[in-house]
Amino acid sequence: MPPVVVIVGPPGSGKTTAVRAVAARTGLAGRDTDEDIENSTGSRIADLFVEQGEDHFRALERAAVAAALAEHDGVLAVGGGAVLDEATRELLRGRTVVFLDVGIKDAASRIGLNRDRPLLLGNPRAQWIRLMEARRPLYEEVASVTVRTDGRTPDEVAAEIVREAGL
């Protein structure tokens, strides 16, 4: 059985936190493909980027998302860049996908835009804005629901996801 709901969004949108909150609220199992990759490789995402490169990481991510979509029947968060892959976007079509949208101010306060985020090296704010400009159309393409997370608690976000996804 496929996931009941898949959560996508940029770094700092609260995907992992939302999965945990929705899982706790509904009794469904929660899963995060970034955690799957770290558990299977024994390496942190940031280290994989540095040591193996982005292409290697994206291949791992594509496989992790495909496996989770086939195996997991609860609430699933996929990495922020997973939507870059056309095959992954195709796998997400027809599913209940929630795009957690967030502005730079809240994203910056949540992740600091400087730790363990290899795509945000250099000028983190400018990099995050550039990343969002490139990815927003892809998040919107796969999403059946958009939930803003700015200025909201995890419980408020989870409540909206549960309501909007019909859980």
mmCIF file of C-alpha atoms in Angstrom:
data_model
loop_
_atom_site.group_PDB
_atom_site.id
_atom_site.type_symbol
_atom_site.label_atom_id
_atom_site.label_comp_id
_atom_site.label_asym_id
_atom_site.label_seq_id
_atom_site.Cartn_x
_atom_site.Cartn_y
_atom_site.Cartn_z
ATOM 1 C CA MET A 1 0.000 0.000 0.000
ATOM 2 C CA PRO A 2 1.435 3.439 -0.908
ATOM 3 C CA PRO A 3 1.971 6.283 1.570
ATOM 4 C CA VAL A 4 -1.179 8.016 2.741
ATOM 5 C CA VAL A 5 0.509 11.388 2.300
ATOM 6 C CA VAL A 6 3.891 12.532 0.965
ATOM 7 C CA ILE A 7 5.436 15.773 2.198
ATOM 8 C CA VAL A 8 7.752 17.855 -0.009
ATOM 9 C CA GLY A 9 9.369 21.260 0.426
ATOM 10 C CA PRO A 10 12.610 23.178 0.689
ATOM 11 C CA PRO A 11 15.178 23.070 3.472
ATOM 12 C CA GLY A 12 13.710 24.677 6.561
ATOM 13 C CA SER A 13 10.075 24.070 5.662
ATOM 14 C CA GLY A 14 9.679 21.537 8.466
ATOM 15 C CA LYS A 15 9.208 18.284 6.529
ATOM 16 C CA THR A 16 10.714 15.950 9.138
ATOM 17 C CA THR A 17 8.959 17.731 11.997
ATOM 18 C CA ALA A 18 5.651 17.657 10.110
ATOM 19 C CA VAL A 19 5.961 13.925 9.415
ATOM 20 C CA ARG A 20 6.502 13.247 13.109
ATOM 21 C CA ALA A 21 3.616 15.502 14.136
ATOM 22 C CA VAL A 22 1.188 14.049 11.564
ATOM 23 C CA ALA A 23 2.232 10.503 12.505
ATOM 24 C CA ALA A 24 1.657 11.235 16.203
ATOM 25 C CA ARG A 25 -1.707 12.842 15.467
ATOM 26 C CA THR A 26 -2.978 10.020 13.234
ATOM 27 C CA GLY A 27 -1.221 6.920 14.539
ATOM 28 C CA LEU A 28 0.329 6.352 11.103
ATOM 29 C CA ALA A 29 3.979 5.441 10.721
ATOM 30 C CA GLY A 30 6.308 8.268 9.732
ATOM 31 C CA ARG A 31 9.316 7.979 7.423
ATOM 32 C CA ASP A 32 11.890 10.379 5.965
ATOM 33 C CA THR A 33 13.933 9.410 2.904
ATOM 34 C CA ASP A 34 16.896 11.548 4.015
ATOM 35 C CA GLU A 35 17.025 9.449 7.192
ATOM 36 C CA ASP A 36 16.732 6.296 5.058
ATOM 37 C CA ILE A 37 19.772 7.373 3.031
ATOM 38 C CA GLU A 38 21.806 8.209 6.120
ATOM 39 C CA ASN A 39 20.884 4.890 7.747
ATOM 40 C CA SER A 40 21.687 2.823 4.658
ATOM 41 C CA THR A 41 25.005 4.527 3.907
ATOM 42 C CA GLY A 42 26.167 5.261 7.438
ATOM 43 C CA SER A 43 26.954 8.817 6.281
ATOM 44 C CA ARG A 44 25.326 12.175 6.797
ATOM 45 C CA ILE A 45 23.772 13.817 3.725
ATOM 46 C CA ALA A 46 26.293 16.671 3.896
ATOM 47 C CA ASP A 47 29.184 14.182 3.929
ATOM 48 C CA LEU A 48 27.761 12.300 0.950
ATOM 49 C CA PHE A 49 27.619 15.545 -1.023
ATOM 50 C CA VAL A 50 31.207 16.438 -0.160
ATOM 51 C CA GLU A 51 32.745 12.975 -0.474
ATOM 52 C CA GLN A 52 30.709 11.459 -3.326
ATOM 53 C CA GLY A 53 29.212 14.487 -5.085
ATOM 54 C CA GLU A 54 25.681 15.628 -5.786
ATOM 55 C CA ASP A 55 25.113 13.196 -8.686
ATOM 56 C CA HIS A 56 25.870 10.217 -6.431
ATOM 57 C CA PHE A 57 23.598 11.590 -3.719
ATOM 58 C CA ARG A 58 20.753 12.222 -6.190
ATOM 59 C CA ALA A 59 20.988 8.604 -7.396
ATOM 60 C CA LEU A 60 20.714 7.416 -3.780
ATOM 61 C CA GLU A 61 17.827 9.789 -3.225
ATOM 62 C CA ARG A 62 15.962 8.612 -6.345
ATOM 63 C CA ALA A 63 16.283 4.973 -5.178
ATOM 64 C CA ALA A 64 15.283 5.814 -1.591
ATOM 65 C CA VAL A 65 12.169 7.695 -2.698
ATOM 66 C CA ALA A 66 11.115 4.921 -5.095
ATOM 67 C CA ALA A 67 11.580 2.297 -2.358
ATOM 68 C CA ALA A 68 9.669 4.321 0.231
ATOM 69 C CA LEU A 69 6.803 5.000 -2.183
ATOM 70 C CA ALA A 70 6.550 1.260 -2.847
ATOM 71 C CA GLU A 71 6.952 0.050 0.757
ATOM 72 C CA HIS A 72 5.676 2.672 3.181
ATOM 73 C CA ASP A 73 1.994 3.067 3.976
ATOM 74 C CA GLY A 74 2.118 6.008 6.382
ATOM 75 C CA VAL A 75 3.353 9.594 6.223
ATOM 76 C CA LEU A 76 6.468 10.158 4.121
ATOM 77 C CA ALA A 77 8.845 13.110 3.818
ATOM 78 C CA VAL A 78 11.152 13.215 0.815
ATOM 79 C CA GLY A 79 14.322 15.272 0.585
ATOM 80 C CA GLY A 80 14.017 18.842 -0.610
ATOM 81 C CA GLY A 81 15.739 18.113 -3.917
ATOM 82 C CA ALA A 82 13.884 14.890 -4.725
ATOM 83 C CA VAL A 83 11.488 16.773 -7.002
ATOM 84 C CA LEU A 84 14.391 17.680 -9.306
ATOM 85 C CA ASP A 85 14.253 14.158 -10.725
ATOM 86 C CA GLU A 86 11.647 13.691 -13.451
ATOM 87 C CA ALA A 87 11.145 9.990 -12.635
ATOM 88 C CA THR A 88 10.488 10.888 -9.001
ATOM 89 C CA ARG A 89 7.968 13.547 -10.012
ATOM 90 C CA GLU A 90 6.234 10.912 -12.145
ATOM 91 C CA LEU A 91 6.083 8.541 -9.152
ATOM 92 C CA LEU A 92 4.466 11.320 -7.090
ATOM 93 C CA ARG A 93 1.694 11.992 -9.615
ATOM 94 C CA GLY A 94 -1.723 10.890 -8.483
ATOM 95 C CA ARG A 95 -0.725 10.751 -4.820
ATOM 96 C CA THR A 96 -1.664 13.046 -1.979
ATOM 97 C CA VAL A 97 1.389 15.314 -1.880
ATOM 98 C CA VAL A 98 1.659 18.240 0.525
ATOM 99 C CA PHE A 99 4.040 21.080 -0.365
ATOM 100 C CA LEU A 100 5.249 22.792 2.800
ATOM 101 C CA ASP A 101 5.858 26.345 1.661
ATOM 102 C CA VAL A 102 8.043 28.629 3.759
ATOM 103 C CA GLY A 103 9.631 32.044 3.380
ATOM 104 C CA ILE A 104 13.305 32.825 3.780
ATOM 105 C CA LYS A 105 12.855 34.410 7.231
ATOM 106 C CA ASP A 106 11.342 31.301 8.822
ATOM 107 C CA ALA A 107 13.610 28.911 6.907
ATOM 108 C CA ALA A 108 16.661 30.848 8.104
ATOM 109 C CA SER A 109 15.535 30.766 11.721
ATOM 110 C CA ARG A 110 14.838 27.014 11.547
ATOM 111 C CA ILE A 111 18.018 25.801 9.900
ATOM 112 C CA GLY A 112 20.374 28.720 10.272
ATOM 113 C CA LEU A 113 21.098 28.357 6.552
ATOM 114 C CA ASN A 114 24.634 27.353 7.334
ATOM 115 C CA ARG A 115 24.882 23.930 8.930
ATOM 116 C CA ASP A 116 24.970 20.671 7.064
ATOM 117 C CA ARG A 117 23.361 22.157 3.961
ATOM 118 C CA PRO A 118 25.850 21.670 1.128
ATOM 119 C CA LEU A 119 23.696 23.432 -1.442
ATOM 120 C CA LEU A 120 23.617 26.543 0.738
ATOM 121 C CA LEU A 121 27.358 27.140 0.977
ATOM 122 C CA GLY A 122 28.656 30.619 0.232
ATOM 123 C CA ASN A 123 25.880 33.167 0.725
ATOM 124 C CA PRO A 124 23.223 30.929 2.310
ATOM 125 C CA ARG A 125 20.315 33.354 1.986
ATOM 126 C CA ALA A 126 20.998 34.044 -1.682
ATOM 127 C CA GLN A 127 21.525 30.332 -2.343
ATOM 128 C CA TRP A 128 18.241 29.423 -0.598
ATOM 129 C CA ILE A 129 16.337 32.051 -2.610
ATOM 130 C CA ARG A 130 17.904 30.780 -5.849
ATOM 131 C CA LEU A 131 17.104 27.188 -4.866
ATOM 132 C CA MET A 132 13.460 28.098 -4.161
ATOM 133 C CA GLU A 133 13.095 29.983 -7.434
ATOM 134 C CA ALA A 134 14.255 26.863 -9.282
ATOM 135 C CA ARG A 135 12.274 24.339 -7.234
ATOM 136 C CA ARG A 136 8.980 26.141 -6.502
ATOM 137 C CA PRO A 137 7.441 25.196 -9.877
ATOM 138 C CA LEU A 138 8.381 21.552 -9.264
ATOM 139 C CA TYR A 139 6.923 21.516 -5.742
ATOM 140 C CA GLU A 140 3.747 23.076 -7.119
ATOM 141 C CA GLU A 141 3.670 20.574 -10.002
ATOM 142 C CA VAL A 142 3.596 17.537 -7.696
ATOM 143 C CA ALA A 143 1.504 19.023 -4.881
ATOM 144 C CA SER A 144 -2.165 18.364 -4.389
ATOM 145 C CA VAL A 145 -2.125 20.579 -1.266
ATOM 146 C CA THR A 146 0.044 23.543 -0.221
ATOM 147 C CA VAL A 147 0.491 24.371 3.453
ATOM 148 C CA ARG A 148 2.317 27.528 4.580
ATOM 149 C CA THR A 149 4.511 26.948 7.619
ATOM 150 C CA ASP A 150 5.619 30.530 8.327
ATOM 151 C CA GLY A 151 4.993 31.554 11.924
ATOM 152 C CA ARG A 152 3.181 28.314 12.731
ATOM 153 C CA THR A 153 3.813 25.608 15.276
ATOM 154 C CA PRO A 154 4.370 22.000 14.187
ATOM 155 C CA ASP A 155 0.990 21.117 15.704
ATOM 156 C CA GLU A 156 -0.776 23.811 13.653
ATOM 157 C CA VAL A 157 0.932 22.588 10.478
ATOM 158 C CA ALA A 158 0.096 18.956 11.282
ATOM 159 C CA ALA A 159 -3.547 19.834 11.938
ATOM 160 C CA GLU A 160 -3.810 21.521 8.533
ATOM 161 C CA ILE A 161 -2.098 18.601 6.774
ATOM 162 C CA VAL A 162 -4.479 16.134 8.440
ATOM 163 C CA ARG A 163 -7.477 18.269 7.487
ATOM 164 C CA GLU A 164 -6.402 19.040 3.910
ATOM 165 C CA ALA A 165 -5.234 15.479 3.180
ATOM 166 C CA GLY A 166 -8.431 14.013 4.636
ATOM 167 C CA LEU A 167 -6.636 11.851 7.187
#
